[in-house]
Short mmCIF file of C-alpha atoms and ligand atoms in Angstrom, two decimals:
data_model
loop_
_atom_site.label_atom_id
_atom_site.label_comp_id
_atom_site.label_asym_id
_atom_site.label_seq_id
_atom_site.Cartn_x
_atom_site.Cartn_y
_atom_site.Cartn_z
CA UNK J 224 68.64 -11.72 -17.58
CA UNK J 225 67.16 -14.64 -19.41
CA UNK J 226 66.98 -17.86 -17.58
CA UNK J 227 68.80 -20.62 -19.34
CA UNK J 228 66.94 -23.81 -19.73
CA UNK J 229 69.28 -26.70 -19.29
CA UNK J 230 68.67 -29.70 -21.46
CA UNK J 231 67.27 -32.59 -19.49
CA UNK J 232 70.25 -34.70 -18.42
CA UNK J 233 70.32 -37.95 -20.31
CA UNK J 234 71.49 -40.20 -17.53
CA UNK J 235 70.29 -43.45 -16.10
CA UNK J 236 69.91 -43.75 -12.31
CA UNK J 237 73.03 -45.24 -10.71
CA UNK J 238 72.69 -48.94 -9.99
CA UNK J 239 71.85 -49.47 -6.31
CA UNK J 240 74.85 -50.49 -4.27
CA UNK J 241 74.92 -53.95 -2.82
CA UNK J 242 75.60 -54.04 0.90
CA UNK J 243 76.57 -57.25 2.68
CA UNK J 244 76.40 -57.86 6.42
CA UNK J 245 79.00 -60.45 7.39
CA UNK J 246 78.43 -62.26 10.68
CA UNK J 247 74.81 -61.31 11.10
CA UNK J 248 74.26 -61.67 14.84
CA UNK J 249 72.55 -59.16 17.14
CA UNK J 250 74.23 -55.97 15.91
CA UNK J 251 74.34 -57.17 12.29
CA UNK J 252 70.62 -57.95 12.32
CA UNK J 253 69.80 -54.57 13.88
CA UNK J 254 71.69 -52.87 11.03
CA UNK J 255 70.05 -55.08 8.42
CA UNK J 256 66.57 -54.28 9.68
CA UNK J 257 67.47 -50.57 9.96
CA UNK J 258 68.59 -50.53 6.32
CA UNK J 259 65.38 -52.21 5.14
CA UNK J 260 63.22 -49.83 7.18
CA UNK J 261 65.28 -46.99 5.71
CA UNK J 262 64.19 -48.01 2.22
CA UNK J 263 66.89 -50.35 0.95
CA UNK J 264 65.52 -53.24 -1.07
CA UNK J 265 66.23 -56.72 0.31
CA UNK J 266 67.42 -57.57 -3.23
CA UNK J 267 70.34 -55.15 -2.71
CA UNK J 268 71.37 -56.76 0.58
CA UNK J 269 73.38 -59.91 1.29
CA UNK J 270 74.00 -61.60 4.62
CA UNK J 271 76.44 -64.21 5.84
CA UNK J 272 76.08 -66.41 8.89
CA UNK J 273 78.12 -69.24 10.39
CA UNK J 274 75.19 -71.58 11.05
CA UNK J 275 72.77 -72.69 8.29
CA UNK J 276 69.76 -72.30 10.61
CA UNK J 277 70.70 -68.68 11.28
CA UNK J 278 71.06 -68.04 7.53
CA UNK J 279 67.60 -69.54 6.99
CA UNK J 280 66.13 -67.42 9.78
CA UNK J 281 67.48 -64.23 8.17
CA UNK J 282 66.26 -65.26 4.71
CA UNK J 283 62.75 -65.91 6.03
CA UNK J 284 62.58 -62.85 8.23
CA UNK J 285 63.95 -60.24 5.79
CA UNK J 286 63.79 -61.81 2.32
CA UNK J 287 67.54 -61.30 1.84
CA UNK J 288 69.96 -63.65 0.12
CA UNK J 289 72.38 -65.52 2.32
CA UNK J 290 75.79 -66.23 0.78
CA UNK J 291 79.26 -67.36 1.81
CA UNK J 292 81.78 -64.79 2.98
CA UNK J 293 83.80 -65.28 -0.23
CA UNK J 294 80.68 -64.68 -2.34
CA UNK J 295 79.86 -61.52 -0.36
CA UNK J 296 83.43 -60.28 -0.96
CA UNK J 297 83.01 -60.76 -4.71
CA UNK J 298 79.53 -59.26 -5.03
CA UNK J 299 79.07 -56.49 -2.46
CA UNK J 300 80.12 -52.86 -2.91
CA UNK J 301 80.06 -52.31 0.85
CA UNK J 302 80.82 -54.95 3.46
CA UNK J 303 79.80 -54.49 7.09
CA UNK J 304 81.75 -56.84 9.35
CA UNK J 305 79.87 -57.59 12.58
CA UNK J 306 81.56 -60.73 13.90
CA UNK J 307 83.00 -60.71 17.42
CA UNK J 308 86.50 -59.21 17.62
CA UNK J 309 88.08 -62.65 18.23
CA UNK J 310 86.54 -63.96 14.96
CA UNK J 311 87.71 -61.05 12.82
CA UNK J 312 91.16 -62.43 11.88
CA UNK J 313 89.63 -65.62 10.48
CA UNK J 314 86.92 -63.71 8.61
CA UNK J 315 89.52 -61.46 6.97
CA UNK J 316 91.50 -64.55 5.86
CA UNK J 317 88.35 -65.77 4.11
CA UNK J 318 87.67 -62.39 2.49
CA UNK J 319 91.13 -61.20 1.45
CA UNK J 320 91.66 -63.43 -1.64
CA UNK J 321 88.30 -62.35 -3.13
CA UNK J 322 87.92 -58.70 -2.14
CA UNK J 323 88.73 -56.03 -4.77
CA UNK J 324 90.56 -53.03 -3.27
CA UNK J 325 87.82 -50.54 -4.16
CA UNK J 326 85.19 -52.06 -1.87
CA UNK J 327 84.26 -50.25 1.31
CA UNK J 328 84.86 -52.28 4.47
CA UNK J 329 83.00 -51.11 7.56
CA UNK J 330 83.97 -52.75 10.83
CA UNK J 331 81.50 -52.77 13.70
CA UNK J 332 83.85 -54.72 15.96
CA UNK J 333 84.78 -53.11 19.24
CA UNK J 334 88.39 -52.16 19.73
CA UNK J 335 89.98 -53.34 16.47
CA UNK J 336 91.97 -50.56 14.80
CA UNK J 337 91.61 -49.86 11.06
CA UNK J 338 95.30 -50.79 10.62
CA UNK J 339 94.37 -54.41 11.50
CA UNK J 340 92.14 -54.54 8.40
CA UNK J 341 94.49 -52.56 6.18
CA UNK J 342 97.34 -54.98 6.93
CA UNK J 343 95.21 -57.98 5.94
CA UNK J 344 93.36 -56.64 2.88
CA UNK J 345 94.51 -55.37 -0.52
CA UNK J 346 96.56 -52.15 -0.37
CA UNK J 347 94.40 -49.01 -0.45
CA UNK J 348 91.18 -50.76 0.68
CA UNK J 349 88.99 -48.09 2.34
CA UNK J 350 88.13 -49.07 5.92
CA UNK J 351 85.73 -47.31 8.28
CA UNK J 352 85.61 -48.23 11.95
CA UNK J 353 82.39 -47.86 13.91
CA UNK J 354 81.82 -48.30 17.63
CA UNK J 355 78.12 -48.62 18.22
CA UNK J 356 76.28 -49.70 21.37
CA UNK J 357 73.50 -52.12 22.31
CA UNK J 358 70.65 -49.58 22.08
CA UNK J 359 71.11 -50.21 18.32
CA UNK J 360 68.65 -53.02 19.03
CA UNK J 361 65.95 -50.39 19.79
CA UNK J 362 67.09 -47.76 17.25
CA UNK J 363 68.69 -45.58 19.95
CA UNK J 364 72.35 -46.35 19.24
CA UNK J 365 75.24 -43.96 19.46
CA UNK J 366 77.63 -44.97 16.70
CA UNK J 367 81.06 -43.37 16.65
CA UNK J 368 82.67 -43.41 13.22
CA UNK J 369 86.33 -43.05 12.16
CA UNK J 370 88.10 -43.25 8.82
CA UNK J 371 91.04 -45.54 8.13
CA UNK J 372 93.95 -44.21 6.04
CA UNK J 373 92.28 -44.84 2.66
CA UNK J 374 88.70 -43.91 3.55
CA UNK J 375 87.34 -40.63 2.15
CA UNK J 376 84.56 -38.32 3.33
CA UNK J 377 82.23 -40.15 0.91
CA UNK J 378 83.05 -43.47 2.61
CA UNK J 379 82.32 -41.93 6.02
CA UNK J 380 78.99 -40.67 4.71
CA UNK J 381 78.09 -44.16 3.49
CA UNK J 382 78.84 -45.63 6.92
CA UNK J 383 76.89 -42.83 8.59
CA UNK J 384 73.87 -43.49 6.42
CA UNK J 385 73.85 -47.16 7.43
CA UNK J 386 74.31 -46.57 11.16
CA UNK J 387 71.85 -43.63 11.18
CA UNK J 388 69.21 -46.32 10.59
CA UNK J 389 69.64 -47.47 14.19
CA UNK J 390 70.30 -44.20 16.04
CA UNK J 391 72.69 -41.26 16.13
CA UNK J 392 76.17 -41.05 14.64
CA UNK J 393 79.25 -39.00 15.40
CA UNK J 394 82.54 -38.72 13.49
CA UNK J 395 85.74 -38.69 15.54
CA UNK J 396 89.42 -39.15 14.67
CA UNK J 397 90.41 -42.76 15.30
CA UNK J 398 92.66 -41.61 18.18
CA UNK J 399 89.46 -40.76 20.10
CA UNK J 400 87.80 -44.15 19.62
CA UNK J 401 89.02 -45.45 23.00
CA UNK J 402 87.48 -42.47 24.78
CA UNK J 403 84.23 -42.90 22.83
CA UNK J 404 84.19 -46.59 23.75
CA UNK J 405 84.46 -45.65 27.42
CA UNK J 406 81.63 -43.12 27.15
CA UNK J 407 79.07 -44.54 24.76
CA UNK J 408 80.16 -48.10 23.96
CA UNK J 409 80.14 -49.10 27.63
CA UNK J 410 77.80 -46.23 28.56
CA UNK J 411 74.53 -48.14 28.75
CA UNK J 412 76.07 -50.50 31.33
CA UNK J 413 76.70 -47.61 33.74
CA UNK J 414 73.05 -46.61 33.57
CA UNK J 415 71.89 -50.21 34.11
CA UNK J 416 74.21 -50.36 37.12
CA UNK J 417 72.70 -47.15 38.55
CA UNK J 418 69.15 -48.41 37.99
CA UNK J 419 70.04 -51.69 39.73
CA UNK J 420 71.52 -49.83 42.73
CA UNK J 421 68.61 -47.38 42.98
CA UNK J 422 66.10 -50.24 42.75
CA UNK J 423 67.86 -51.80 45.77
CA UNK J 424 67.45 -48.46 47.54
CA UNK J 425 63.73 -48.56 46.78
CA UNK J 426 63.51 -52.01 48.36
CA UNK J 427 65.35 -50.73 51.43
CA UNK J 428 62.76 -47.95 51.62
CA UNK J 429 59.99 -50.56 51.64
CA UNK J 430 58.79 -50.63 48.02
CA UNK J 431 58.17 -53.90 46.19
CA UNK J 432 60.95 -54.63 43.67
CA UNK J 433 58.77 -54.27 40.54
CA UNK J 434 57.42 -50.89 41.69
CA UNK J 435 60.88 -49.65 42.64
CA UNK J 436 62.14 -50.77 39.22
CA UNK J 437 59.30 -49.03 37.35
CA UNK J 438 59.77 -45.78 39.30
CA UNK J 439 63.48 -45.65 38.61
CA UNK J 440 63.25 -46.70 34.95
CA UNK J 441 60.62 -44.03 34.27
CA UNK J 442 62.75 -41.43 36.11
CA UNK J 443 65.68 -42.47 33.89
CA UNK J 444 63.60 -42.21 30.70
CA UNK J 445 62.15 -38.85 31.76
CA UNK J 446 65.59 -37.49 32.62
CA UNK J 447 67.07 -38.80 29.35
CA UNK J 448 64.35 -37.16 27.26
CA UNK J 449 64.73 -33.88 29.21
CA UNK J 450 68.48 -33.98 28.63
CA UNK J 451 68.07 -34.69 24.93
CA UNK J 452 65.17 -32.38 24.12
CA UNK J 453 65.37 -29.38 26.47
CA UNK J 454 68.78 -28.17 25.35
CA UNK J 455 69.49 -27.30 29.02
CA UNK J 456 72.76 -28.02 30.79
CA UNK J 457 72.45 -30.97 33.23
CA UNK J 458 73.33 -28.65 36.13
CA UNK J 459 70.30 -26.48 35.31
CA UNK J 460 68.01 -29.49 35.07
CA UNK J 461 69.28 -30.81 38.41
CA UNK J 462 68.92 -27.42 40.08
CA UNK J 463 65.29 -27.34 38.99
CA UNK J 464 64.72 -30.44 41.15
CA UNK J 465 66.91 -29.26 44.06
CA UNK J 466 64.93 -26.97 46.35
CA UNK J 467 66.56 -25.28 49.38
CA UNK J 468 66.74 -27.59 52.39
CA UNK J 469 64.81 -30.16 50.37
CA UNK J 470 65.06 -33.89 49.75
CA UNK J 471 67.23 -33.84 46.62
CA UNK J 472 70.05 -31.81 48.17
CA UNK J 473 70.16 -34.28 51.08
CA UNK J 474 70.74 -37.08 48.57
CA UNK J 475 73.26 -35.05 46.53
CA UNK J 476 75.30 -34.41 49.68
CA UNK J 477 75.54 -38.18 50.22
CA UNK J 478 76.58 -38.74 46.60
CA UNK J 479 79.32 -36.12 46.99
CA UNK J 480 80.38 -37.52 50.40
CA UNK J 481 80.84 -40.92 48.77
CA UNK J 482 82.85 -39.51 45.90
CA UNK J 483 80.42 -40.68 43.21
CA UNK J 484 81.52 -37.96 40.76
CA UNK J 485 85.19 -38.85 41.21
CA UNK J 486 84.35 -42.56 40.98
CA UNK J 487 82.63 -42.02 37.61
CA UNK J 488 85.56 -40.04 36.25
CA UNK J 489 87.98 -42.80 37.33
CA UNK J 490 85.68 -45.52 36.02
CA UNK J 491 85.52 -44.03 32.54
CA UNK J 492 89.27 -43.44 32.55
CA UNK J 493 89.76 -47.13 33.43
CA UNK J 494 87.45 -48.13 30.56
CA UNK J 495 89.41 -45.89 28.16
CA UNK J 496 92.70 -47.44 29.33
CA UNK J 497 91.35 -50.97 28.93
CA UNK J 498 90.07 -50.16 25.44
CA UNK J 499 93.56 -48.89 24.55
CA UNK J 500 95.14 -52.07 25.91
CA UNK J 501 92.77 -54.31 23.94
CA UNK J 502 93.26 -52.30 20.73
CA UNK J 503 97.04 -52.68 21.00
CA UNK J 504 96.66 -56.46 21.27
CA UNK J 505 97.48 -56.68 24.99
CA UNK J 506 94.17 -58.34 25.80
N1 NAP H 850 76.54 -56.34 21.55
C1 NAP H 850 77.24 -55.27 21.97
O1 NAP H 850 77.21 -54.84 23.11
C2 NAP H 850 78.09 -54.54 21.02
C3 NAP H 850 78.18 -53.15 21.13
C4 NAP H 850 79.01 -52.49 20.25
C5 NAP H 850 79.71 -53.20 19.30
N2 NAP H 850 79.59 -54.54 19.24
C6 NAP H 850 80.38 -55.26 18.25
O2 NAP H 850 79.52 -55.82 17.29
C7 NAP H 850 80.04 -57.06 16.88
C8 NAP H 850 78.93 -58.09 16.94
O3 NAP H 850 78.46 -58.22 18.26
P1 NAP H 850 77.11 -59.02 18.51
O4 NAP H 850 76.74 -58.78 19.92
O5 NAP H 850 76.15 -58.73 17.42
O6 NAP H 850 77.68 -60.55 18.36
P2 NAP H 850 76.92 -61.84 17.89
O7 NAP H 850 75.45 -61.73 18.16
O8 NAP H 850 77.67 -63.02 18.42
O9 NAP H 850 77.09 -61.79 16.30
C9 NAP H 850 78.23 -62.22 15.62
C10 NAP H 850 77.75 -63.22 14.57
O10 NAP H 850 78.82 -63.53 13.71
C11 NAP H 850 78.73 -64.89 13.36
N3 NAP H 850 80.03 -65.33 12.85
C12 NAP H 850 81.20 -65.52 13.51
N4 NAP H 850 82.18 -65.86 12.66
C13 NAP H 850 81.63 -65.88 11.43
C14 NAP H 850 82.13 -66.14 10.14
N5 NAP H 850 83.42 -66.47 9.91
N6 NAP H 850 81.28 -66.07 9.10
C15 NAP H 850 79.98 -65.73 9.27
N7 NAP H 850 79.44 -65.46 10.47
C16 NAP H 850 80.26 -65.54 11.54
C17 NAP H 850 78.31 -65.53 14.66
O11 NAP H 850 77.82 -66.82 14.43
P3 NAP H 850 77.36 -67.78 15.66
O12 NAP H 850 75.92 -67.35 15.90
O13 NAP H 850 77.50 -69.14 15.10
O14 NAP H 850 78.27 -67.48 16.80
C18 NAP H 850 77.28 -64.55 15.17
O15 NAP H 850 75.98 -64.82 14.65
C19 NAP H 850 81.22 -57.40 17.79
O16 NAP H 850 82.42 -57.25 17.07
C20 NAP H 850 81.14 -56.40 18.90
O17 NAP H 850 82.43 -55.99 19.29
C21 NAP H 850 78.76 -55.22 20.05
#
């Protein structure tokens, strides 16, 4: 069989898409820097900020153009909204008159359903909702991504590509966003709480605070890397540290006596319920 030689396609490269970050605070800046490190040109990025000094800071630091929200709505193909949830209504009022319905709107705001955006923007605007977490600031985020009613698989991929610049991503149906918020959105706080408590234990056992802190933080990092990289079930990893009649099992018995497992299950259920309440506007 003869191989057919296709004629070289006579196409020009698609124009790079312009992405705007609106409300460029901590999370917005982490995403901006992730996109630049991922190869996006600052010329294809826009930012908005409420305070002129913040806009100047972003211009100097990243070489990006700072514009008004209305200007970003007119010029950007993709808009990433990273204002606080309580500022979102006002931001959407500013955007709605200028935003064509074919632009992708990605919300990074905790707890606001896609319907909130769809009700306030032109009919059929594609909206993607993302719940990330603070480790985005060190490129170790978990970002949980859901499509609104007009968002396609291609829109989800675009959001994934942006959030992959600051960590891992996972797609879930929007109905599971409250559960994801309880696990990964609030998740880092549970680990900080455990480190704080275990550092206190170290002090009780006679260690200086900074040493106790370093020992526990390194144990946490070591355990996290083992969990991520070994592919082993956590029970297996724990059993490897739990020798018969040893020290670890004595501690585990205390944890079970105090209902720590049940407390964690209830705690995450409470976080899920609170997320649901906030999302339904009963804040
Ligand atoms: N940090 C977290 O733990 C975390 C985790 C997951 C998700 N999130 C979500 O990420 C979003 C951002 O959180 P963040 O911690 O990055 O907050 P942040 O640092 O306060 O950033 C929000 C930024 O938006 C600016 N802003 C507010 N209204 C504006 C408007 N109309 N136009 C332009 N800029 C405006 C604020 O300006 P000012 O500086 O003047 O206030 C601020 O710089 C929130 O919706 C939050 O739910 C946060």
